[in-house]
PDB file of C-alpha atoms in Angstrom:
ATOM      1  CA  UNK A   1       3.390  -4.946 -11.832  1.00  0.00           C
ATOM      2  CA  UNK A   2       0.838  -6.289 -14.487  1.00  0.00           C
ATOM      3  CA  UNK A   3       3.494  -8.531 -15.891  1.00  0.00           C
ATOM      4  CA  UNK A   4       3.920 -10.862 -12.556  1.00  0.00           C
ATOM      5  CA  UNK A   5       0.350  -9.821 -11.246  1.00  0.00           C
ATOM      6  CA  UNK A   6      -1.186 -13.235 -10.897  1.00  0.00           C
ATOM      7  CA  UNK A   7      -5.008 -13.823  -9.982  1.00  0.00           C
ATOM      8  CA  UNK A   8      -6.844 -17.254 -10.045  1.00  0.00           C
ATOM      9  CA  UNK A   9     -10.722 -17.694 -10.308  1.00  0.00           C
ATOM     10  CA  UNK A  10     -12.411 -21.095  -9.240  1.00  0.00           C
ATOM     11  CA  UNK A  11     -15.900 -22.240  -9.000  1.00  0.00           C
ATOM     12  CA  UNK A  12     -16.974 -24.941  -6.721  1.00  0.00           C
ATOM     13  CA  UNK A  13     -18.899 -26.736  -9.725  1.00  0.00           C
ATOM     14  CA  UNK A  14     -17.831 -26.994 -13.062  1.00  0.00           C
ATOM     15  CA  UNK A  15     -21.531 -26.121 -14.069  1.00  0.00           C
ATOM     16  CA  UNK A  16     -24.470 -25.160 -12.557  1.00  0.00           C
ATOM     17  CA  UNK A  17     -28.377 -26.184 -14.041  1.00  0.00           C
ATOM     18  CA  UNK A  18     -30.531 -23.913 -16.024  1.00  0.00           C
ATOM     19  CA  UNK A  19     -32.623 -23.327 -13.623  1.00  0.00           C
ATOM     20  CA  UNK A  20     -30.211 -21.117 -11.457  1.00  0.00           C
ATOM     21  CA  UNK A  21     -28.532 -22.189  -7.984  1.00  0.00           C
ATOM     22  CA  UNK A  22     -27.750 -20.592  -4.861  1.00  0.00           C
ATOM     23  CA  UNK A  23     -25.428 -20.692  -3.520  1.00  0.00           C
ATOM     24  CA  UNK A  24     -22.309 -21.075  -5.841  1.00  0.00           C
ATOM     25  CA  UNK A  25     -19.076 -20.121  -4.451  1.00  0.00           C
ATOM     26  CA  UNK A  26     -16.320 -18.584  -6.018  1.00  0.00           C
ATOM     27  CA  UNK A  27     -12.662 -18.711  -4.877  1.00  0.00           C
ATOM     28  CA  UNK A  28     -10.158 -16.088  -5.852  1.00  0.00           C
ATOM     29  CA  UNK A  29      -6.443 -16.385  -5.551  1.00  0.00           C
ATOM     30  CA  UNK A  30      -3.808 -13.892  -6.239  1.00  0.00           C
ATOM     31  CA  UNK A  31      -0.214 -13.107  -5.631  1.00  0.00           C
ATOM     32  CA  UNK A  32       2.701 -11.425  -6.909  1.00  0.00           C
ATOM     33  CA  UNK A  33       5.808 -12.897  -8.218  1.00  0.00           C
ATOM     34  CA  UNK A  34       6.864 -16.218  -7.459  1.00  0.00           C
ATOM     35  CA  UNK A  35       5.782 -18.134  -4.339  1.00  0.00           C
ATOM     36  CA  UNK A  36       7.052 -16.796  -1.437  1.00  0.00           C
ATOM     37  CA  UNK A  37       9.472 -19.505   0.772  1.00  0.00           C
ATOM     38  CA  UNK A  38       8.041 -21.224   3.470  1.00  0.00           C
ATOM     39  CA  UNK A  39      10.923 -20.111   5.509  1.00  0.00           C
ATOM     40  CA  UNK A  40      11.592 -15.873   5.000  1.00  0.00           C
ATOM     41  CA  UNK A  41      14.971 -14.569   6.679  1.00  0.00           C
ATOM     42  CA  UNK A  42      13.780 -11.191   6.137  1.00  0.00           C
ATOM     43  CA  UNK A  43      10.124  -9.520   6.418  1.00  0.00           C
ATOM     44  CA  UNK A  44       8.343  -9.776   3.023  1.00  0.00           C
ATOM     45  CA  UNK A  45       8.717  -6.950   0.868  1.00  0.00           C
ATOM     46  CA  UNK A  46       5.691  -4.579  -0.115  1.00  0.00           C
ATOM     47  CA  UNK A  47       4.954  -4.664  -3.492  1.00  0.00           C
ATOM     48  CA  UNK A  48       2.336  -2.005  -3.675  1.00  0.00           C
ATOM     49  CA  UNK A  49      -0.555  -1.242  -0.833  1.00  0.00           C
ATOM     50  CA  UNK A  50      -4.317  -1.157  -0.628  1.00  0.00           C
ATOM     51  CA  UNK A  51      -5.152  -3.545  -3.376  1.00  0.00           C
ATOM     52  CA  UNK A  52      -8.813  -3.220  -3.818  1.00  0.00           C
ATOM     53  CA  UNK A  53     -11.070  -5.437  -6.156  1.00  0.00           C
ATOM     54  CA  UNK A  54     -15.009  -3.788  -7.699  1.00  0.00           C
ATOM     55  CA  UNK A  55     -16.875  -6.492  -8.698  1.00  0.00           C
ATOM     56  CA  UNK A  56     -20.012  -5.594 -10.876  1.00  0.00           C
ATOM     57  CA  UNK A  57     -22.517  -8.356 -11.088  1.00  0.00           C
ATOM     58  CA  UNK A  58     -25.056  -8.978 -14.093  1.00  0.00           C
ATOM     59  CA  UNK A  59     -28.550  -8.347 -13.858  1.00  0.00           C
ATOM     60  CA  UNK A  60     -30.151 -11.316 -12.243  1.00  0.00           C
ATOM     61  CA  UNK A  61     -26.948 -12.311 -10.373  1.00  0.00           C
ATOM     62  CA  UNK A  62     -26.675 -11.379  -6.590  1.00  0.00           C
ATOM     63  CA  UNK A  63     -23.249 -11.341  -4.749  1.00  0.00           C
ATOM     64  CA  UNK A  64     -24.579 -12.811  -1.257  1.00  0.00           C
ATOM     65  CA  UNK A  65     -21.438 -13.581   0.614  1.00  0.00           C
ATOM     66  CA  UNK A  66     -17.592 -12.307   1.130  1.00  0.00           C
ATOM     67  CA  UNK A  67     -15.600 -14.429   2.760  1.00  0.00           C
ATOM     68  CA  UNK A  68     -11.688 -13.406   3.743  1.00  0.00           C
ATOM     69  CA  UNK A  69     -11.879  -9.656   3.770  1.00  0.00           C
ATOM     70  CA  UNK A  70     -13.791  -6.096   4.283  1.00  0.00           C
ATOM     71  CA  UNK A  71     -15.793  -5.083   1.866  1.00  0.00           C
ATOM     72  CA  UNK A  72     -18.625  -2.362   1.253  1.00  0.00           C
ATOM     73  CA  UNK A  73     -21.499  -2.305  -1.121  1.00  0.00           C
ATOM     74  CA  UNK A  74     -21.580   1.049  -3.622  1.00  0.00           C
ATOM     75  CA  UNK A  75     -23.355   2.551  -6.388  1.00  0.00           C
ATOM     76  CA  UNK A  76     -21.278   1.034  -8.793  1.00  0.00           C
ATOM     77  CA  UNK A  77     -20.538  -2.093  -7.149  1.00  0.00           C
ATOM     78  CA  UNK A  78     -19.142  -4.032  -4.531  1.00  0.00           C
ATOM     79  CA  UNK A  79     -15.399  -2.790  -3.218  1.00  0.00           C
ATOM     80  CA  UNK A  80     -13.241  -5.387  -1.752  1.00  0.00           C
ATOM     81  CA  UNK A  81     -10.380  -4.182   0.110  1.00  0.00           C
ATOM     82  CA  UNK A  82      -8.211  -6.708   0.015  1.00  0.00           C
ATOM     83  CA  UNK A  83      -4.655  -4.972   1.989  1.00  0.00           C
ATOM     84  CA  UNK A  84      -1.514  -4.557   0.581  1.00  0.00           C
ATOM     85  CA  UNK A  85       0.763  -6.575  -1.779  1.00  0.00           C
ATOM     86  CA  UNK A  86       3.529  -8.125  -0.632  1.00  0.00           C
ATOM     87  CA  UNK A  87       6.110 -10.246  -3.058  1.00  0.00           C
ATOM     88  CA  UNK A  88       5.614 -13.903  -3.409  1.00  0.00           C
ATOM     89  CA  UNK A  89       2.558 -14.189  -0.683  1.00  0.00           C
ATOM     90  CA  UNK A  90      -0.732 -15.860  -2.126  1.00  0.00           C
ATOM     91  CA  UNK A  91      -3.755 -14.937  -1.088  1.00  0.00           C
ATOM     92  CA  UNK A  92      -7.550 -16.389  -0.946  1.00  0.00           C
ATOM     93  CA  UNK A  93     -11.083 -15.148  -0.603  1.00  0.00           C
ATOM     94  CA  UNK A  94     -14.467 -16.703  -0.983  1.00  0.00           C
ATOM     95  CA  UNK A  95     -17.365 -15.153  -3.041  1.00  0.00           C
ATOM     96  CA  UNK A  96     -21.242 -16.681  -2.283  1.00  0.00           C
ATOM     97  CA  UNK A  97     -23.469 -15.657  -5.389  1.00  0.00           C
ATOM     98  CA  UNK A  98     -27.401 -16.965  -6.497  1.00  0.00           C
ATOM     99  CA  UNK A  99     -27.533 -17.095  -9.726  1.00  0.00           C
ATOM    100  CA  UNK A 100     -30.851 -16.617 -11.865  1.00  0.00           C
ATOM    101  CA  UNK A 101     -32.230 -18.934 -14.390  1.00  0.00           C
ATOM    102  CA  UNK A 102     -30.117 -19.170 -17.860  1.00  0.00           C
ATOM    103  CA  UNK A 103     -30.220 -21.098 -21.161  1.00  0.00           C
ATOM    104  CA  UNK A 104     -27.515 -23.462 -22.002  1.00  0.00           C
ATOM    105  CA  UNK A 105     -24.273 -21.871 -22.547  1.00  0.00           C
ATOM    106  CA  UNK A 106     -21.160 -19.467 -21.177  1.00  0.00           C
ATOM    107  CA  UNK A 107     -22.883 -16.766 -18.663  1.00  0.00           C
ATOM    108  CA  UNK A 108     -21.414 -13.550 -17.521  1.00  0.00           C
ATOM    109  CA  UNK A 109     -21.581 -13.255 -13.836  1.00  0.00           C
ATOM    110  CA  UNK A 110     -19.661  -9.835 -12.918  1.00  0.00           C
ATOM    111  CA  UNK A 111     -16.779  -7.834 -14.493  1.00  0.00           C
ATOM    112  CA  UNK A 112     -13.988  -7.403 -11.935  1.00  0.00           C
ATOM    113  CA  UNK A 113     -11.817  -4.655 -11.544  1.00  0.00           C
ATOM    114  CA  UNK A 114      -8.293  -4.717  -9.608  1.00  0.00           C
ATOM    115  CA  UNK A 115      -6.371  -1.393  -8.662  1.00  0.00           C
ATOM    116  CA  UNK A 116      -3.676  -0.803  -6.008  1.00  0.00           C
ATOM    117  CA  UNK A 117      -1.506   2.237  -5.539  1.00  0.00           C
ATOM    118  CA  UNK A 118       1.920   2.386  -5.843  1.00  0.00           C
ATOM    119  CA  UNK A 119       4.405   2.615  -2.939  1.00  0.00           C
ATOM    120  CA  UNK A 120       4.726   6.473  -2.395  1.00  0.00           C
ATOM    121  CA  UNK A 121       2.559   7.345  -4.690  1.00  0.00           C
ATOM    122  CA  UNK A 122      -1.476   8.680  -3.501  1.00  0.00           C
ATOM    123  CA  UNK A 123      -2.828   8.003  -7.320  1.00  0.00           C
ATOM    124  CA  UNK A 124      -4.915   4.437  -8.025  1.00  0.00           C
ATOM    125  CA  UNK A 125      -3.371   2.384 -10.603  1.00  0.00           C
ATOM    126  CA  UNK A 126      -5.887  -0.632 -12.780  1.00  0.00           C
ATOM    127  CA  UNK A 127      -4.206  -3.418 -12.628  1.00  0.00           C
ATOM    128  CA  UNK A 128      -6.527  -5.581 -14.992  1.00  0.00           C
ATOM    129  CA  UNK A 129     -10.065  -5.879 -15.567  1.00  0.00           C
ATOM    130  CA  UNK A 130     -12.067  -9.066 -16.583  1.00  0.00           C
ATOM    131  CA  UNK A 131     -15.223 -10.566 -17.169  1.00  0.00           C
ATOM    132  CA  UNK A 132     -16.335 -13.693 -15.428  1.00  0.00           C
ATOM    133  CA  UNK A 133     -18.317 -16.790 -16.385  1.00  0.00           C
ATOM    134  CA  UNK A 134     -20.028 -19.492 -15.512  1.00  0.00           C
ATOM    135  CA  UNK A 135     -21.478 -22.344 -17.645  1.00  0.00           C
ATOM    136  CA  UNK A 136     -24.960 -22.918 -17.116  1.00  0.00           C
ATOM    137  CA  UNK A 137     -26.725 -26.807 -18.840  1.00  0.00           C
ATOM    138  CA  UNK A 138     -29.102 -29.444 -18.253  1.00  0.00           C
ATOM    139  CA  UNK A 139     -26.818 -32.217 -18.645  1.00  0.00           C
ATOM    140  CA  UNK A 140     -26.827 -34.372 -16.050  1.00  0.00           C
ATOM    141  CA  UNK A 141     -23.258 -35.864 -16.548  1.00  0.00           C
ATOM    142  CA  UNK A 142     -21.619 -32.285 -16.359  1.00  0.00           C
ATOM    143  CA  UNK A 143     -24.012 -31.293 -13.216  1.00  0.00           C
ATOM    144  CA  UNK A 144     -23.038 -34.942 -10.859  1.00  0.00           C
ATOM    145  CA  UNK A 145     -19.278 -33.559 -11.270  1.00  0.00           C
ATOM    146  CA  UNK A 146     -17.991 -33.728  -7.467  1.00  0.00           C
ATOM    147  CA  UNK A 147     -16.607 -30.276  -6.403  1.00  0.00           C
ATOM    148  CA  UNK A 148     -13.367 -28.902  -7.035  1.00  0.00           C
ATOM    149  CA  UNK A 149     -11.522 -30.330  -3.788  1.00  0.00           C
ATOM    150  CA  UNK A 150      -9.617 -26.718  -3.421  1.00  0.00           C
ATOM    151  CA  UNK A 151     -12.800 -25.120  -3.315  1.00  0.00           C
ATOM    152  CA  UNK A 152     -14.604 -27.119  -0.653  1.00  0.00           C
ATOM    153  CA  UNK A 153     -12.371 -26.983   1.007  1.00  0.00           C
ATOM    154  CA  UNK A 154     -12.390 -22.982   1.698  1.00  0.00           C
ATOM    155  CA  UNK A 155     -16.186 -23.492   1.690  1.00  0.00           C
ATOM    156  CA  UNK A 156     -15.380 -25.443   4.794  1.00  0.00           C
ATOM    157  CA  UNK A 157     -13.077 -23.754   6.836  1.00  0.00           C
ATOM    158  CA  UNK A 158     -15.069 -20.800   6.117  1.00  0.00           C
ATOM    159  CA  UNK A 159     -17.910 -21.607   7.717  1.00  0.00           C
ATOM    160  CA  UNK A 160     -15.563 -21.883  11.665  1.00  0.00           C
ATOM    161  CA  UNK A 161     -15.360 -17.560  11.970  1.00  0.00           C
ATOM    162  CA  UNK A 162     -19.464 -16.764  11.648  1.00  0.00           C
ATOM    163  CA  UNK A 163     -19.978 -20.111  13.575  1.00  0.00           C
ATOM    164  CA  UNK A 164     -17.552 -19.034  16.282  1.00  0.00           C
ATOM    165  CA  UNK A 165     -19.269 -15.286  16.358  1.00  0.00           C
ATOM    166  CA  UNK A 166     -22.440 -17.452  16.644  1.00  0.00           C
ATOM    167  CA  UNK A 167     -21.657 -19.091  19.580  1.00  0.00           C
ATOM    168  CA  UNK A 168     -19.833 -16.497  21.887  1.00  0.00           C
ATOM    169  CA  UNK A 169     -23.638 -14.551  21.523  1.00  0.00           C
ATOM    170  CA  UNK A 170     -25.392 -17.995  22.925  1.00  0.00           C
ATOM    171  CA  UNK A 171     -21.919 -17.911  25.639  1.00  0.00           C
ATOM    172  CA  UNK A 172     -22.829 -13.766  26.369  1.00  0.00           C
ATOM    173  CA  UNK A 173     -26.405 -14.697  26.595  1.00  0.00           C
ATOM    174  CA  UNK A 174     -26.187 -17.544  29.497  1.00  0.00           C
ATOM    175  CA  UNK A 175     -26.711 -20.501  26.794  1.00  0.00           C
ATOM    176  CA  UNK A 176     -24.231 -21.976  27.769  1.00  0.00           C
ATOM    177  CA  UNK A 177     -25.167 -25.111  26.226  1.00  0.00           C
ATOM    178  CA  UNK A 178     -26.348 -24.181  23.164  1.00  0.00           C
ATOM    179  CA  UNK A 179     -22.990 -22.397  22.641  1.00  0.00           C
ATOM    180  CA  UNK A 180     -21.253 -25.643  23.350  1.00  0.00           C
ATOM    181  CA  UNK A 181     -23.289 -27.847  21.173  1.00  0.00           C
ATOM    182  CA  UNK A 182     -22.543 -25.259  18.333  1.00  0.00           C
ATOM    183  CA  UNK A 183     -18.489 -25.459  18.540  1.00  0.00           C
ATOM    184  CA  UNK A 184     -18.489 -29.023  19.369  1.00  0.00           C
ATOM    185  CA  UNK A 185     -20.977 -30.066  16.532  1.00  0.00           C
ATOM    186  CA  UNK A 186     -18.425 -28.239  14.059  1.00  0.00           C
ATOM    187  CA  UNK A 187     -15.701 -29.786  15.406  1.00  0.00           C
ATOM    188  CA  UNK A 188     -16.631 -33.230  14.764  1.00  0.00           C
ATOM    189  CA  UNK A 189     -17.659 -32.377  11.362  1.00  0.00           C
ATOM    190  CA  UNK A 190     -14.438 -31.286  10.695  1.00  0.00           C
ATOM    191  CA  UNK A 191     -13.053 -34.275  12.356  1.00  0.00           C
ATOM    192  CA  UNK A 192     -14.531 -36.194  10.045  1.00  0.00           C
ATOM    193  CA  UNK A 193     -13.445 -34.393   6.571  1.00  0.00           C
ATOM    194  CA  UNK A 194      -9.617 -34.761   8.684  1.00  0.00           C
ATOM    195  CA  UNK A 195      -9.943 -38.638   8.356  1.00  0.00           C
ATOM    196  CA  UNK A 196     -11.850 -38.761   5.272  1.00  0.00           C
ATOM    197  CA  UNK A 197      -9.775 -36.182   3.404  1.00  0.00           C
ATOM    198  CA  UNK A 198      -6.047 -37.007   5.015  1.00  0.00           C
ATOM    199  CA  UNK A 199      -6.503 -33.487   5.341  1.00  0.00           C
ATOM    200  CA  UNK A 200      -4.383 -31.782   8.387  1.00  0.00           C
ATOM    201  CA  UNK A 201      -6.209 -28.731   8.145  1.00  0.00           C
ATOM    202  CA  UNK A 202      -9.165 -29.800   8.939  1.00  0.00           C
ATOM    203  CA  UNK A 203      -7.510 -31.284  11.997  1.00  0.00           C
ATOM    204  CA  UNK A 204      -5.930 -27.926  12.869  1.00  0.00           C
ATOM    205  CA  UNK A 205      -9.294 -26.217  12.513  1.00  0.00           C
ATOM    206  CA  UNK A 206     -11.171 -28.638  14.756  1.00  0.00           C
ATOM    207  CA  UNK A 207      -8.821 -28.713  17.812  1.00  0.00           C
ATOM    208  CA  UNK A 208      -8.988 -24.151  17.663  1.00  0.00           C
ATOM    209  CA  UNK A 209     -12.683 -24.741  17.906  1.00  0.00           C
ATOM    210  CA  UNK A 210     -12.264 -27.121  20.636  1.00  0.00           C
ATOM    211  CA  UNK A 211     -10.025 -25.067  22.474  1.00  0.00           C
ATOM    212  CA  UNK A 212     -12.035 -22.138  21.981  1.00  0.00           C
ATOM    213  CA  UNK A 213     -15.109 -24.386  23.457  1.00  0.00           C
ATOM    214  CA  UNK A 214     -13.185 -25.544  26.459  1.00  0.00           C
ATOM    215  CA  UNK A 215     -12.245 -21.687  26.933  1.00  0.00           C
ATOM    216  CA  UNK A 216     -15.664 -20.491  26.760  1.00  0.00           C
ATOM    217  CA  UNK A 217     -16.667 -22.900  28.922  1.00  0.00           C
ATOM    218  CA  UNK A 218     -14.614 -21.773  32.064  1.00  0.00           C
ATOM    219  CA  UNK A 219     -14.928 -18.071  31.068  1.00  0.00           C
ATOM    220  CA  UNK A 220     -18.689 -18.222  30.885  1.00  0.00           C
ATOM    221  CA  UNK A 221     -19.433 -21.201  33.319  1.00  0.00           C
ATOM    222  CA  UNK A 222     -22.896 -20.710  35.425  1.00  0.00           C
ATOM    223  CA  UNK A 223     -21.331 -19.291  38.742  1.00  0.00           C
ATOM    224  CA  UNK A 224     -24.267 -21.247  40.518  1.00  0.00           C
ATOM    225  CA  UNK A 225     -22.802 -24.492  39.302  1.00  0.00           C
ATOM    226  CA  UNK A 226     -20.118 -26.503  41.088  1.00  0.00           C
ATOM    227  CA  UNK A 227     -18.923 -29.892  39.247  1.00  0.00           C
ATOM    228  CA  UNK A 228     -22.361 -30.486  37.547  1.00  0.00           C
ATOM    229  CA  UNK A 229     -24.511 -29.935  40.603  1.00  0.00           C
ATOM    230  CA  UNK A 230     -26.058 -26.534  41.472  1.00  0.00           C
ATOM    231  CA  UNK A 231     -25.503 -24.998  44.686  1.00  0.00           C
ATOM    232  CA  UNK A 232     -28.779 -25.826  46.208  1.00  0.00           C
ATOM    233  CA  UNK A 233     -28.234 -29.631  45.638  1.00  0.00           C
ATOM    234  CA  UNK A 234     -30.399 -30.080  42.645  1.00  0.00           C
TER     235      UNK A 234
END
Protein backbone atom coordinates (compact mmCIF):
# COMPACT_ATOMS: atom_id res chain seq x y z
CA UNK A 1 0.00 0.00 0.00
CA UNK A 2 2.98 2.49 0.53
CA UNK A 3 3.75 2.34 -3.13
CA UNK A 4 0.25 4.06 -4.39
CA UNK A 5 -0.33 5.70 -0.85
CA UNK A 6 -0.61 9.30 -1.89
CA UNK A 7 -0.86 12.31 0.69
CA UNK A 8 -0.68 16.09 -0.21
CA UNK A 9 0.25 18.94 2.31
CA UNK A 10 -0.71 22.68 1.51
CA UNK A 11 -0.39 25.84 3.37
CA UNK A 12 -2.60 28.74 2.80
CA UNK A 13 0.58 31.14 2.51
CA UNK A 14 3.65 30.39 0.97
CA UNK A 15 5.36 32.08 4.09
CA UNK A 16 4.46 33.38 7.14
CA UNK A 17 6.55 36.60 9.09
CA UNK A 18 9.03 36.15 11.81
CA UNK A 19 7.08 37.25 14.15
CA UNK A 20 4.66 34.16 14.20
CA UNK A 21 0.88 34.13 12.88
CA UNK A 22 -2.23 32.64 13.89
CA UNK A 23 -3.97 31.29 12.36
CA UNK A 24 -2.27 29.38 9.40
CA UNK A 25 -4.16 26.64 7.89
CA UNK A 26 -3.02 23.57 6.60
CA UNK A 27 -4.80 21.36 4.02
CA UNK A 28 -4.13 17.68 3.73
CA UNK A 29 -5.11 15.50 0.85
CA UNK A 30 -4.75 11.85 0.42
CA UNK A 31 -5.95 8.95 -1.60
CA UNK A 32 -5.11 5.69 -2.87
CA UNK A 33 -4.47 4.67 -6.35
CA UNK A 34 -5.61 6.54 -9.16
CA UNK A 35 -8.60 8.92 -9.07
CA UNK A 36 -11.59 7.29 -8.62
CA UNK A 37 -14.36 7.91 -11.79
CA UNK A 38 -16.86 10.33 -11.39
CA UNK A 39 -19.31 7.76 -12.42
CA UNK A 40 -18.67 4.09 -10.23
CA UNK A 41 -20.84 1.02 -11.57
CA UNK A 42 -19.89 -0.79 -8.58
CA UNK A 43 -19.41 0.36 -4.75
CA UNK A 44 -15.77 1.47 -4.20
CA UNK A 45 -13.55 -1.06 -3.00
CA UNK A 46 -11.89 -0.94 0.60
CA UNK A 47 -8.45 -0.63 0.50
CA UNK A 48 -7.64 -0.94 4.13
CA UNK A 49 -9.86 0.58 7.25
CA UNK A 50 -9.39 2.98 10.11
CA UNK A 51 -6.68 5.13 8.68
CA UNK A 52 -5.57 7.25 11.51
CA UNK A 53 -3.01 10.22 11.31
CA UNK A 54 -0.69 11.44 15.02
CA UNK A 55 0.46 14.63 14.45
CA UNK A 56 3.22 15.84 16.96
CA UNK A 57 3.70 19.55 16.96
CA UNK A 58 7.07 21.46 17.89
CA UNK A 59 7.51 23.28 20.92
CA UNK A 60 6.02 26.68 20.44
CA UNK A 61 3.55 25.47 17.76
CA UNK A 62 -0.15 24.86 18.83
CA UNK A 63 -2.57 22.73 16.66
CA UNK A 64 -5.85 24.96 17.29
CA UNK A 65 -8.30 23.62 14.80
CA UNK A 66 -9.42 20.19 12.89
CA UNK A 67 -11.51 20.60 10.32
CA UNK A 68 -13.11 17.35 8.29
CA UNK A 69 -12.87 14.65 10.89
CA UNK A 70 -12.81 13.25 14.71
CA UNK A 71 -10.02 13.62 16.42
CA UNK A 72 -8.74 13.37 20.18
CA UNK A 73 -5.89 15.04 21.92
CA UNK A 74 -3.22 12.38 23.73
CA UNK A 75 -0.09 12.21 25.54
CA UNK A 76 1.81 11.82 22.59
CA UNK A 77 -0.13 13.82 20.29
CA UNK A 78 -3.07 14.55 18.45
CA UNK A 79 -4.96 11.27 16.74
CA UNK A 80 -6.94 11.92 13.71
CA UNK A 81 -9.21 9.28 12.72
CA UNK A 82 -9.66 9.76 9.46
CA UNK A 83 -12.13 6.27 8.33
CA UNK A 84 -11.28 3.80 6.04
CA UNK A 85 -9.50 3.67 2.63
CA UNK A 86 -11.22 3.11 -0.22
CA UNK A 87 -9.43 2.85 -3.93
CA UNK A 88 -9.22 5.90 -6.02
CA UNK A 89 -11.37 8.31 -3.48
CA UNK A 90 -9.46 11.62 -2.41
CA UNK A 91 -9.88 12.97 0.60
CA UNK A 92 -9.43 16.55 2.47
CA UNK A 93 -9.06 17.95 5.94
CA UNK A 94 -8.18 21.31 7.35
CA UNK A 95 -5.54 21.88 10.13
CA UNK A 96 -5.68 25.62 12.12
CA UNK A 97 -2.17 26.08 13.88
CA UNK A 98 -0.46 29.56 15.72
CA UNK A 99 2.73 29.51 15.17
CA UNK A 100 5.45 31.16 17.55
CA UNK A 101 8.03 33.63 16.60
CA UNK A 102 11.05 32.18 14.29
CA UNK A 103 14.19 33.46 12.52
CA UNK A 104 14.38 33.41 8.84
CA UNK A 105 14.44 30.06 7.40
CA UNK A 106 12.68 26.31 6.92
CA UNK A 107 10.69 25.58 10.40
CA UNK A 108 9.50 22.28 11.62
CA UNK A 109 5.93 22.43 12.58
CA UNK A 110 4.90 18.66 13.57
CA UNK A 111 6.05 15.16 12.48
CA UNK A 112 3.06 13.20 11.16
CA UNK A 113 2.46 9.73 11.43
CA UNK A 114 -0.08 7.62 9.14
CA UNK A 115 -1.14 3.93 10.06
CA UNK A 116 -4.20 1.91 8.93
CA UNK A 117 -4.86 -1.76 9.41
CA UNK A 118 -5.16 -4.14 6.93
CA UNK A 119 -8.45 -5.72 5.76
CA UNK A 120 -8.80 -8.80 8.14
CA UNK A 121 -6.11 -8.21 9.91
CA UNK A 122 -6.47 -6.49 13.96
CA UNK A 123 -2.52 -5.37 13.84
CA UNK A 124 -1.67 -1.37 12.92
CA UNK A 125 0.46 -1.02 9.99
CA UNK A 126 2.86 2.74 9.48
CA UNK A 127 2.24 3.75 6.45
CA UNK A 128 4.84 6.73 6.33
CA UNK A 129 6.02 9.22 8.63
CA UNK A 130 7.18 12.86 7.84
CA UNK A 131 8.23 16.01 9.08
CA UNK A 132 6.53 19.22 8.16
CA UNK A 133 7.63 22.78 7.42
CA UNK A 134 6.91 26.00 7.07
CA UNK A 135 9.09 28.94 5.89
CA UNK A 136 9.16 31.69 8.17
CA UNK A 137 10.93 35.64 6.62
CA UNK A 138 10.62 39.23 6.75
CA UNK A 139 10.42 39.80 3.19
CA UNK A 140 7.74 41.61 2.24
CA UNK A 141 7.50 40.37 -1.45
CA UNK A 142 7.24 36.62 -0.28
CA UNK A 143 4.65 37.66 2.68
CA UNK A 144 1.93 39.94 -0.01
CA UNK A 145 1.75 36.41 -1.95
CA UNK A 146 -2.23 35.97 -2.34
CA UNK A 147 -3.31 32.55 -0.91
CA UNK A 148 -3.18 29.35 -2.50
CA UNK A 149 -6.79 29.45 -4.23
CA UNK A 150 -7.27 25.51 -3.20
CA UNK A 151 -6.70 26.39 0.20
CA UNK A 152 -9.12 29.27 0.69
CA UNK A 153 -11.14 27.83 -0.57
CA UNK A 154 -11.57 24.88 2.18
CA UNK A 155 -10.91 27.74 4.64
CA UNK A 156 -14.22 28.91 3.31
CA UNK A 157 -16.54 26.28 3.08
CA UNK A 158 -15.29 25.30 6.35
CA UNK A 159 -16.40 27.88 8.20
CA UNK A 160 -20.72 26.84 6.98
CA UNK A 161 -20.79 23.47 9.72
CA UNK A 162 -19.69 25.53 13.20
CA UNK A 163 -21.69 28.52 11.72
CA UNK A 164 -24.72 26.32 11.12
CA UNK A 165 -24.25 24.62 14.85
CA UNK A 166 -24.10 28.35 15.81
CA UNK A 167 -27.22 29.28 14.68
CA UNK A 168 -29.66 26.30 15.44
CA UNK A 169 -28.50 27.29 19.45
CA UNK A 170 -29.77 31.14 18.73
CA UNK A 171 -33.05 29.00 16.71
CA UNK A 172 -33.35 26.52 20.22
CA UNK A 173 -32.99 29.58 22.28
CA UNK A 174 -36.05 31.79 20.76
CA UNK A 175 -33.49 34.17 18.74
CA UNK A 176 -34.98 33.73 16.12
CA UNK A 177 -33.49 36.59 14.49
CA UNK A 178 -30.22 36.44 15.43
CA UNK A 179 -30.19 32.87 14.03
CA UNK A 180 -31.40 34.23 10.76
CA UNK A 181 -29.04 37.06 10.43
CA UNK A 182 -26.22 34.42 11.08
CA UNK A 183 -27.16 31.94 8.00
CA UNK A 184 -28.20 34.68 5.81
CA UNK A 185 -25.03 36.89 6.47
CA UNK A 186 -22.95 33.67 5.35
CA UNK A 187 -24.85 33.15 2.57
CA UNK A 188 -24.27 36.31 0.89
CA UNK A 189 -20.69 36.09 1.61
CA UNK A 190 -20.55 33.12 -0.17
CA UNK A 191 -22.61 34.59 -2.85
CA UNK A 192 -20.19 36.83 -3.42
CA UNK A 193 -16.87 34.52 -3.65
CA UNK A 194 -19.65 32.45 -6.34
CA UNK A 195 -19.51 35.56 -8.69
CA UNK A 196 -16.15 36.67 -7.91
CA UNK A 197 -14.53 33.24 -8.08
CA UNK A 198 -16.83 31.54 -11.08
CA UNK A 199 -16.85 29.21 -8.38
CA UNK A 200 -20.11 26.76 -8.29
CA UNK A 201 -19.36 25.64 -5.00
CA UNK A 202 -19.68 28.43 -3.38
CA UNK A 203 -23.07 28.69 -5.03
CA UNK A 204 -24.00 25.19 -3.85
CA UNK A 205 -22.94 26.07 -0.32
CA UNK A 206 -24.96 29.28 -0.13
CA UNK A 207 -28.38 28.02 -1.37
CA UNK A 208 -27.92 24.68 1.71
CA UNK A 209 -27.54 27.56 4.09
CA UNK A 210 -30.44 29.28 2.70
CA UNK A 211 -32.52 26.40 2.72
CA UNK A 212 -31.49 25.47 6.03
CA UNK A 213 -32.53 29.28 7.08
CA UNK A 214 -35.90 29.11 5.43
CA UNK A 215 -36.29 25.62 7.35
CA UNK A 216 -35.43 26.94 10.61
CA UNK A 217 -37.53 29.57 10.16
CA UNK A 218 -40.91 27.60 9.93
CA UNK A 219 -39.65 24.94 12.41
CA UNK A 220 -38.80 27.50 15.05
CA UNK A 221 -41.24 30.41 14.07
CA UNK A 222 -42.66 32.45 17.31
CA UNK A 223 -46.11 30.60 17.67
CA UNK A 224 -47.45 34.12 18.86
CA UNK A 225 -46.72 35.52 15.45
CA UNK A 226 -49.08 35.41 12.47
CA UNK A 227 -47.69 37.05 9.05
CA UNK A 228 -45.44 39.62 10.89
CA UNK A 229 -48.02 40.83 13.37
CA UNK A 230 -48.39 39.34 16.89
CA UNK A 231 -51.55 38.05 18.05
CA UNK A 232 -52.51 40.93 20.18
CA UNK A 233 -52.28 43.40 17.19
CA UNK A 234 -48.98 44.94 17.97
Amino acid sequence: MNSVFEVCYSWNKEAIPTGGADPVYMMIEWRNGSPAKRLRKLAPKIVSRDLELLLKPEYGIELKGIYGCRSKETDIGWVLRLGDVYKGESKQILLEFAMGSRLSGKASVCSAYWSTRKLKQSQRVLLRREQLYIQYTSHLGMLRQPEDPKVEKTIKLSETVPLIKQALRAYERGRVQEGSNLLRRHADALLIEAARKQDLDYYEEAEMVEKLRYHYGITYANPYQVRGKTMFGE
